[in-house]
Amino acid sequence: MDTVDASLVAALRANGRASYAELGRLVGLSGPSIQERVRRLEERGVITGYRATVDPSALGLGLTALIGLVLSDSAGHEDVGALLEDVPEVEDCWFIAGDEAYMLKVRVADVEGLERLLGRLVRIEGVARTRTTLVISTRFEDRQVERTPSELVGS
């Protein structure tokens, strides 16, 4: 990755809707050149997608919780992980070290929805128990770790 690619990545992280012409002005290249560079970054897996950031409460998802899953001794973590992909309330899923094998970030409408979800999670084969933490408020979320283009080039 050269400094131009790194600058494009930084610009797209800040504004994924920037036009190729806008990006070109930022780095001093033409729109078609930018389009080609972005395509290559996508093909190499540097850019993995584009998305809209929305307010979960506006979608009726007013409760956020972090749920740690403790697996049974005989559980295969890959099998459990595959089953978790089918749980729509799970927004993020991390395989972690510690007492829990997975940490889930979930969004549901309310406490009753969380109770139903917890019931479904403990019925997944291999899940021994859960440990739940309710989010009271969000200070910040989805923050990108800031790196300068020169730092990205060295990656």
C-alpha positions as a Markdown table, in Angstrom:
| # | Residue | x | y | z |
|---|---|---|---|---|
| 1 | Met | 0.0 | 0.0 | 0.0 |
| 2 | Asp | 1.5 | 3.3 | -1.0 |
| 3 | Thr | 0.7 | 6.7 | 0.6 |
| 4 | Val | -2.0 | 7.5 | -2.0 |
| 5 | Asp | -3.8 | 4.2 | -1.2 |
| 6 | Ala | -3.4 | 5.0 | 2.5 |
| 7 | Ser | -4.8 | 8.4 | 2.1 |
| 8 | Leu | -7.8 | 7.0 | 0.2 |
| 9 | Val | -8.4 | 4.5 | 3.0 |
| 10 | Ala | -8.3 | 7.3 | 5.6 |
| 11 | Ala | -10.7 | 9.4 | 3.5 |
| 12 | Leu | -13.1 | 6.6 | 2.9 |
| 13 | Arg | -13.1 | 5.7 | 6.6 |
| 14 | Ala | -14.1 | 9.3 | 7.4 |
| 15 | Asn | -16.7 | 9.4 | 4.6 |
| 16 | Gly | -17.6 | 6.2 | 2.8 |
| 17 | Arg | -19.9 | 8.2 | 0.5 |
| 18 | Ala | -17.2 | 10.4 | -0.9 |
| 19 | Ser | -17.3 | 10.5 | -4.7 |
| 20 | Tyr | -14.3 | 9.5 | -6.8 |
| 21 | Ala | -14.0 | 13.1 | -7.9 |
| 22 | Glu | -13.9 | 14.2 | -4.3 |
| 23 | Leu | -11.3 | 11.6 | -3.4 |
| 24 | Gly | -9.3 | 12.6 | -6.4 |
| 25 | Arg | -9.2 | 16.2 | -5.3 |
| 26 | Leu | -7.9 | 15.0 | -1.9 |
| 27 | Val | -5.0 | 13.1 | -3.3 |
| 28 | Gly | -4.4 | 14.8 | -6.6 |
| 29 | Leu | -5.5 | 12.1 | -9.0 |
| 30 | Ser | -8.3 | 11.8 | -11.6 |
| 31 | Gly | -11.7 | 10.2 | -10.8 |
| 32 | Pro | -10.9 | 7.2 | -13.0 |
| 33 | Ser | -7.5 | 6.6 | -11.3 |
| 34 | Ile | -9.2 | 6.8 | -8.0 |
| 35 | Gln | -11.9 | 4.3 | -9.1 |
| 36 | Glu | -9.2 | 1.8 | -10.2 |
| 37 | Arg | -7.3 | 2.2 | -6.9 |
| 38 | Val | -10.5 | 1.7 | -4.8 |
| 39 | Arg | -11.4 | -1.4 | -6.9 |
| 40 | Arg | -7.9 | -2.8 | -6.2 |
| 41 | Leu | -8.2 | -2.0 | -2.5 |
| 42 | Glu | -11.6 | -3.9 | -2.5 |
| 43 | Glu | -10.1 | -6.9 | -4.4 |
| 44 | Arg | -7.2 | -7.1 | -1.9 |
| 45 | Gly | -9.6 | -7.1 | 1.0 |
| 46 | Val | -8.3 | -3.8 | 2.4 |
| 47 | Ile | -11.8 | -2.3 | 1.9 |
| 48 | Thr | -14.3 | -4.9 | 3.0 |
| 49 | Gly | -17.6 | -3.0 | 2.7 |
| 50 | Tyr | -19.6 | 0.2 | 3.1 |
| 51 | Arg | -22.4 | 0.8 | 5.5 |
| 52 | Ala | -24.8 | 3.3 | 6.9 |
| 53 | Thr | -24.5 | 4.1 | 10.6 |
| 54 | Val | -28.0 | 4.3 | 12.1 |
| 55 | Asp | -29.5 | 5.0 | 15.6 |
| 56 | Pro | -30.6 | 1.6 | 16.9 |
| 57 | Ser | -33.3 | 3.2 | 19.0 |
| 58 | Ala | -34.9 | 4.6 | 15.8 |
| 59 | Leu | -35.2 | 0.9 | 14.7 |
| 60 | Gly | -36.9 | -0.1 | 18.0 |
| 61 | Leu | -33.7 | -1.6 | 19.4 |
| 62 | Gly | -33.4 | 0.3 | 22.6 |
| 63 | Leu | -31.5 | -2.2 | 24.7 |
| 64 | Thr | -27.8 | -3.2 | 24.1 |
| 65 | Ala | -26.2 | -5.9 | 26.1 |
| 66 | Leu | -22.8 | -7.7 | 26.1 |
| 67 | Ile | -23.2 | -11.5 | 26.6 |
| 68 | Gly | -20.4 | -13.8 | 27.4 |
| 69 | Leu | -20.9 | -17.4 | 26.5 |
| 70 | Val | -19.3 | -20.2 | 28.5 |
| 71 | Leu | -19.1 | -23.4 | 26.5 |
| 72 | Ser | -19.5 | -26.9 | 27.8 |
| 73 | Asp | -16.3 | -29.0 | 27.9 |
| 74 | Ser | -17.3 | -31.0 | 24.9 |
| 75 | Ala | -18.4 | -28.0 | 22.8 |
| 76 | Gly | -16.6 | -27.2 | 19.6 |
| 77 | His | -16.2 | -23.4 | 19.4 |
| 78 | Glu | -16.3 | -23.4 | 15.6 |
| 79 | Asp | -19.7 | -25.2 | 15.7 |
| 80 | Val | -21.1 | -22.8 | 18.3 |
| 81 | Gly | -19.7 | -19.9 | 16.3 |
| 82 | Ala | -21.4 | -21.1 | 13.1 |
| 83 | Leu | -24.8 | -21.3 | 15.0 |
| 84 | Leu | -24.4 | -17.8 | 16.4 |
| 85 | Glu | -24.3 | -16.5 | 12.8 |
| 86 | Asp | -28.0 | -17.3 | 12.6 |
| 87 | Val | -29.0 | -15.2 | 15.6 |
| 88 | Pro | -30.2 | -11.9 | 14.2 |
| 89 | Glu | -29.9 | -10.0 | 17.4 |
| 90 | Val | -26.1 | -10.5 | 17.5 |
| 91 | Glu | -24.5 | -7.5 | 16.1 |
| 92 | Asp | -20.9 | -8.4 | 17.0 |
| 93 | Cys | -19.4 | -11.7 | 18.0 |
| 94 | Trp | -15.8 | -12.2 | 19.2 |
| 95 | Phe | -14.0 | -15.4 | 20.1 |
| 96 | Ile | -12.1 | -14.5 | 23.2 |
| 97 | Ala | -9.7 | -15.8 | 25.9 |
| 98 | Gly | -10.9 | -16.2 | 29.4 |
| 99 | Asp | -13.8 | -17.9 | 31.2 |
| 100 | Glu | -16.1 | -17.1 | 28.3 |
| 101 | Ala | -15.4 | -18.4 | 24.8 |
| 102 | Tyr | -17.5 | -15.8 | 23.0 |
| 103 | Met | -18.5 | -12.2 | 23.7 |
| 104 | Leu | -21.6 | -11.0 | 21.9 |
| 105 | Lys | -22.9 | -7.5 | 21.4 |
| 106 | Val | -26.6 | -7.8 | 21.0 |
| 107 | Arg | -29.5 | -5.3 | 20.4 |
| 108 | Val | -33.0 | -6.0 | 21.4 |
| 109 | Ala | -36.1 | -3.9 | 21.9 |
| 110 | Asp | -36.4 | -4.3 | 25.7 |
| 111 | Val | -35.7 | -6.5 | 28.7 |
| 112 | Glu | -38.4 | -9.1 | 27.6 |
| 113 | Gly | -36.6 | -9.4 | 24.3 |
| 114 | Leu | -33.3 | -9.9 | 26.1 |
| 115 | Glu | -34.9 | -12.6 | 28.2 |
| 116 | Arg | -36.2 | -14.4 | 25.1 |
| 117 | Leu | -32.8 | -14.1 | 23.4 |
| 118 | Leu | -31.0 | -15.5 | 26.5 |
| 119 | Gly | -33.4 | -18.5 | 26.5 |
| 120 | Arg | -32.5 | -19.2 | 22.8 |
| 121 | Leu | -28.8 | -18.8 | 23.4 |
| 122 | Val | -28.6 | -21.4 | 26.3 |
| 123 | Arg | -30.5 | -23.9 | 24.0 |
| 124 | Ile | -27.6 | -23.7 | 21.5 |
| 125 | Glu | -25.8 | -27.0 | 21.7 |
| 126 | Gly | -22.5 | -26.4 | 23.4 |
| 127 | Val | -23.5 | -23.3 | 25.4 |
| 128 | Ala | -23.2 | -24.1 | 29.1 |
| 129 | Arg | -24.2 | -20.7 | 30.5 |
| 130 | Thr | -24.2 | -17.0 | 29.8 |
| 131 | Arg | -23.1 | -13.9 | 31.6 |
| 132 | Thr | -24.8 | -10.7 | 30.7 |
| 133 | Thr | -23.9 | -7.0 | 31.1 |
| 134 | Leu | -26.5 | -4.3 | 30.2 |
| 135 | Val | -25.3 | -1.2 | 28.6 |
| 136 | Ile | -26.6 | 1.8 | 30.4 |
| 137 | Ser | -25.4 | 4.5 | 28.0 |
| 138 | Thr | -22.9 | 4.7 | 25.1 |
| 139 | Arg | -20.1 | 7.1 | 25.3 |
| 140 | Phe | -18.9 | 6.3 | 21.8 |
| 141 | Glu | -19.2 | 3.4 | 19.4 |
| 142 | Asp | -17.7 | 2.2 | 16.1 |
| 143 | Arg | -14.8 | 4.5 | 16.6 |
| 144 | Gln | -12.0 | 3.9 | 14.1 |
| 145 | Val | -8.5 | 3.7 | 15.4 |
| 146 | Glu | -6.9 | 6.7 | 13.8 |
| 147 | Arg | -3.7 | 6.1 | 11.8 |
| 148 | Thr | -2.0 | 8.5 | 9.5 |
| 149 | Pro | -1.4 | 7.5 | 5.9 |
| 150 | Ser | 2.4 | 7.1 | 6.6 |
| 151 | Glu | 1.5 | 4.6 | 9.4 |
| 152 | Leu | -0.8 | 2.7 | 7.1 |
| 153 | Val | 2.0 | 2.4 | 4.4 |
| 154 | Gly | 4.1 | 0.5 | 6.9 |
| 155 | Ser | 1.4 | -2.1 | 7.6 |
